[in-house]
């Protein structure tokens, strides 16, 4: 069962932060078939349903060139998730593990990352497969998949360092 | 050449946001050999130098179980980057492309993502290879690499959806 807002047996919560260190802006919104957290996939699949990513202005011009990549990294903000658990029980069976050993949406900074298959771009709308988030999730960033991307900028010293 | 703060020929900037939509907390700090943006690698390499990731309290307990994964996803905040460019010229040669078609640190929400090789965890310190960021970069999140992680929570309806 997906967590709504409960704390389960064995889970450990810490105090909510009193202030933030940096700020995010929502650059768009993700549209998926899932309007209920109890139906969302645990992990997106590359043959999953078509989803749409809507970009807001002034960021639409920043899409130019992204159509060349078959897969893109999508970062989004899991705004329905609590942020205060250090140990979680995904199966709700009394066993727990640390939050960083899970890909649960519940984390101190609830940033979701997916690698999506890019089907097409038309205006400010991208069509993709492979997402797993709720309909309406705020978008934070889009990047070419790391394995498909070759830096355009000239290499620097660090690119050649392999020693310790 | 790495961008410092200049805007290059052909690049297009938009207005800086006047307010933020969500807040981040720094949960740790990344320690790398690179103290100058002019030396950072463009992309981390799995045989790159050892780097250390320091976790702050109260998040150290959330590491439990992460040691089982040979690769981890690391999210960090590129706090030295400008955020207002929609078109960029990585080679500084007059040609430009959209920000989302690049993995440049300059983006509306400058979140860096890397897949690092996990060497070990001792207390609040992780030793890894494969990072490419400046020494002192704020840490946002750690997760098991997606390709190594199997959800523990029971599947939901969306996990089986492949139709449109």
PDB file of C-alpha atoms in Angstrom, chain B residues 51-155:
ATOM      1  CA  UNK B  51      35.483  11.522  -3.485  1.00  0.00           C
ATOM      2  CA  UNK B  52      33.810  11.742  -0.080  1.00  0.00           C
ATOM      3  CA  UNK B  53      30.189  12.485   0.675  1.00  0.00           C
ATOM      4  CA  UNK B  54      29.573  13.800   4.191  1.00  0.00           C
ATOM      5  CA  UNK B  55      26.070  13.398   5.656  1.00  0.00           C
ATOM      6  CA  UNK B  56      24.757  15.821   8.248  1.00  0.00           C
ATOM      7  CA  UNK B  57      22.582  14.863  11.195  1.00  0.00           C
ATOM      8  CA  UNK B  58      19.780  13.881  11.563  1.00  0.00           C
ATOM      9  CA  UNK B  59      20.163  12.044   8.230  1.00  0.00           C
ATOM     10  CA  UNK B  60      22.989   9.599   9.036  1.00  0.00           C
ATOM     11  CA  UNK B  61      20.535   6.943  10.235  1.00  0.00           C
ATOM     12  CA  UNK B  62      18.917   7.057   6.792  1.00  0.00           C
ATOM     13  CA  UNK B  63      22.039   5.462   5.236  1.00  0.00           C
ATOM     14  CA  UNK B  64      21.267   2.030   6.677  1.00  0.00           C
ATOM     15  CA  UNK B  65      21.026  -0.496   3.860  1.00  0.00           C
ATOM     16  CA  UNK B  66      22.601   1.673   1.157  1.00  0.00           C
ATOM     17  CA  UNK B  67      25.889  -0.271   1.459  1.00  0.00           C
ATOM     18  CA  UNK B  68      24.227  -3.150  -0.427  1.00  0.00           C
ATOM     19  CA  UNK B  69      24.277  -1.182  -3.707  1.00  0.00           C
ATOM     20  CA  UNK B  70      27.370  -1.013  -5.915  1.00  0.00           C
ATOM     21  CA  UNK B  71      26.159   2.177  -7.578  1.00  0.00           C
ATOM     22  CA  UNK B  72      24.172   5.037  -6.127  1.00  0.00           C
ATOM     23  CA  UNK B  73      22.411   8.047  -7.567  1.00  0.00           C
ATOM     24  CA  UNK B  74      23.706  11.284  -6.043  1.00  0.00           C
ATOM     25  CA  UNK B  75      21.735  14.546  -6.247  1.00  0.00           C
ATOM     26  CA  UNK B  76      23.465  17.809  -5.377  1.00  0.00           C
ATOM     27  CA  UNK B  77      22.874  21.529  -5.665  1.00  0.00           C
ATOM     28  CA  UNK B  78      25.048  23.448  -8.110  1.00  0.00           C
ATOM     29  CA  UNK B  79      25.057  26.575  -5.988  1.00  0.00           C
ATOM     30  CA  UNK B  80      27.615  28.441  -8.095  1.00  0.00           C
ATOM     31  CA  UNK B  81      25.512  28.274 -11.284  1.00  0.00           C
ATOM     32  CA  UNK B  82      23.391  30.968 -12.819  1.00  0.00           C
ATOM     33  CA  UNK B  83      19.780  29.876 -13.444  1.00  0.00           C
ATOM     34  CA  UNK B  84      18.453  32.235 -16.077  1.00  0.00           C
ATOM     35  CA  UNK B  85      19.684  30.954 -19.468  1.00  0.00           C
ATOM     36  CA  UNK B  86      17.290  29.318 -21.944  1.00  0.00           C
ATOM     37  CA  UNK B  87      19.896  28.999 -24.721  1.00  0.00           C
ATOM     38  CA  UNK B  88      23.562  28.288 -24.100  1.00  0.00           C
ATOM     39  CA  UNK B  89      26.790  28.089 -26.070  1.00  0.00           C
ATOM     40  CA  UNK B  90      28.904  25.389 -24.396  1.00  0.00           C
ATOM     41  CA  UNK B  91      31.772  25.771 -26.847  1.00  0.00           C
ATOM     42  CA  UNK B  92      31.518  29.587 -26.763  1.00  0.00           C
ATOM     43  CA  UNK B  93      31.617  29.590 -30.556  1.00  0.00           C
ATOM     44  CA  UNK B  94      28.392  31.437 -31.372  1.00  0.00           C
ATOM     45  CA  UNK B  95      26.335  28.261 -31.804  1.00  0.00           C
ATOM     46  CA  UNK B  96      23.679  27.691 -29.157  1.00  0.00           C
ATOM     47  CA  UNK B  97      21.119  25.117 -28.090  1.00  0.00           C
ATOM     48  CA  UNK B  98      18.369  24.944 -25.514  1.00  0.00           C
ATOM     49  CA  UNK B  99      19.290  24.454 -21.863  1.00  0.00           C
ATOM     50  CA  UNK B 100      17.267  21.204 -21.596  1.00  0.00           C
ATOM     51  CA  UNK B 101      19.274  19.701 -24.474  1.00  0.00           C
ATOM     52  CA  UNK B 102      22.429  20.087 -22.360  1.00  0.00           C
ATOM     53  CA  UNK B 103      23.683  18.644 -19.085  1.00  0.00           C
ATOM     54  CA  UNK B 104      25.265  22.009 -18.229  1.00  0.00           C
ATOM     55  CA  UNK B 105      25.106  23.082 -14.562  1.00  0.00           C
ATOM     56  CA  UNK B 106      23.338  26.254 -15.720  1.00  0.00           C
ATOM     57  CA  UNK B 107      19.590  25.483 -15.512  1.00  0.00           C
ATOM     58  CA  UNK B 108      16.482  26.900 -13.848  1.00  0.00           C
ATOM     59  CA  UNK B 109      16.836  24.408 -10.981  1.00  0.00           C
ATOM     60  CA  UNK B 110      20.559  23.573 -10.887  1.00  0.00           C
ATOM     61  CA  UNK B 111      20.276  20.015  -9.570  1.00  0.00           C
ATOM     62  CA  UNK B 112      23.190  17.781 -10.528  1.00  0.00           C
ATOM     63  CA  UNK B 113      22.619  14.035 -10.818  1.00  0.00           C
ATOM     64  CA  UNK B 114      25.403  11.470 -10.993  1.00  0.00           C
ATOM     65  CA  UNK B 115      25.598   7.726 -10.797  1.00  0.00           C
ATOM     66  CA  UNK B 116      28.572   7.027  -8.528  1.00  0.00           C
ATOM     67  CA  UNK B 117      30.379   3.809  -7.688  1.00  0.00           C
ATOM     68  CA  UNK B 118      30.031   3.198  -3.965  1.00  0.00           C
ATOM     69  CA  UNK B 119      33.350   2.165  -2.407  1.00  0.00           C
ATOM     70  CA  UNK B 120      32.315   2.199   1.242  1.00  0.00           C
ATOM     71  CA  UNK B 121      30.396   3.814   4.094  1.00  0.00           C
ATOM     72  CA  UNK B 122      31.915   4.579   7.506  1.00  0.00           C
ATOM     73  CA  UNK B 123      29.780   6.527   9.955  1.00  0.00           C
ATOM     74  CA  UNK B 124      28.561   9.648   8.176  1.00  0.00           C
ATOM     75  CA  UNK B 125      31.093   9.426   5.311  1.00  0.00           C
ATOM     76  CA  UNK B 126      30.588   7.669   1.976  1.00  0.00           C
ATOM     77  CA  UNK B 127      33.541   7.068  -0.317  1.00  0.00           C
ATOM     78  CA  UNK B 128      32.638   7.021  -4.014  1.00  0.00           C
ATOM     79  CA  UNK B 129      34.027   7.437  -7.533  1.00  0.00           C
ATOM     80  CA  UNK B 130      32.326   9.077 -10.484  1.00  0.00           C
ATOM     81  CA  UNK B 131      31.468  12.585  -9.316  1.00  0.00           C
ATOM     82  CA  UNK B 132      32.203  15.740 -11.295  1.00  0.00           C
ATOM     83  CA  UNK B 133      31.248  18.620  -9.012  1.00  0.00           C
ATOM     84  CA  UNK B 134      33.164  21.286  -7.109  1.00  0.00           C
ATOM     85  CA  UNK B 135      34.523  20.576  -3.649  1.00  0.00           C
ATOM     86  CA  UNK B 136      31.995  21.701  -1.037  1.00  0.00           C
ATOM     87  CA  UNK B 137      28.882  21.207  -3.206  1.00  0.00           C
ATOM     88  CA  UNK B 138      25.720  20.842  -1.072  1.00  0.00           C
ATOM     89  CA  UNK B 139      24.145  17.366  -1.056  1.00  0.00           C
ATOM     90  CA  UNK B 140      20.410  16.925  -1.708  1.00  0.00           C
ATOM     91  CA  UNK B 141      19.756  13.197  -1.894  1.00  0.00           C
ATOM     92  CA  UNK B 142      21.145   9.668  -2.257  1.00  0.00           C
ATOM     93  CA  UNK B 143      19.264   6.716  -3.775  1.00  0.00           C
ATOM     94  CA  UNK B 144      20.150   3.222  -4.971  1.00  0.00           C
ATOM     95  CA  UNK B 145      20.860   3.213  -8.721  1.00  0.00           C
ATOM     96  CA  UNK B 146      17.559   2.562 -10.505  1.00  0.00           C
ATOM     97  CA  UNK B 147      18.878  -0.439 -12.404  1.00  0.00           C
ATOM     98  CA  UNK B 148      19.932  -2.194  -9.170  1.00  0.00           C
ATOM     99  CA  UNK B 149      16.826  -1.449  -7.120  1.00  0.00           C
ATOM    100  CA  UNK B 150      13.774  -3.665  -6.805  1.00  0.00           C
ATOM    101  CA  UNK B 151      10.814  -2.101  -4.989  1.00  0.00           C
ATOM    102  CA  UNK B 152      10.074  -3.674  -1.626  1.00  0.00           C
ATOM    103  CA  UNK B 153       6.556  -2.290  -1.460  1.00  0.00           C
ATOM    104  CA  UNK B 154       3.928  -4.487  -3.137  1.00  0.00           C
ATOM    105  CA  UNK B 155       3.102  -3.563  -6.758  1.00  0.00           C
TER     106      UNK B 155
END
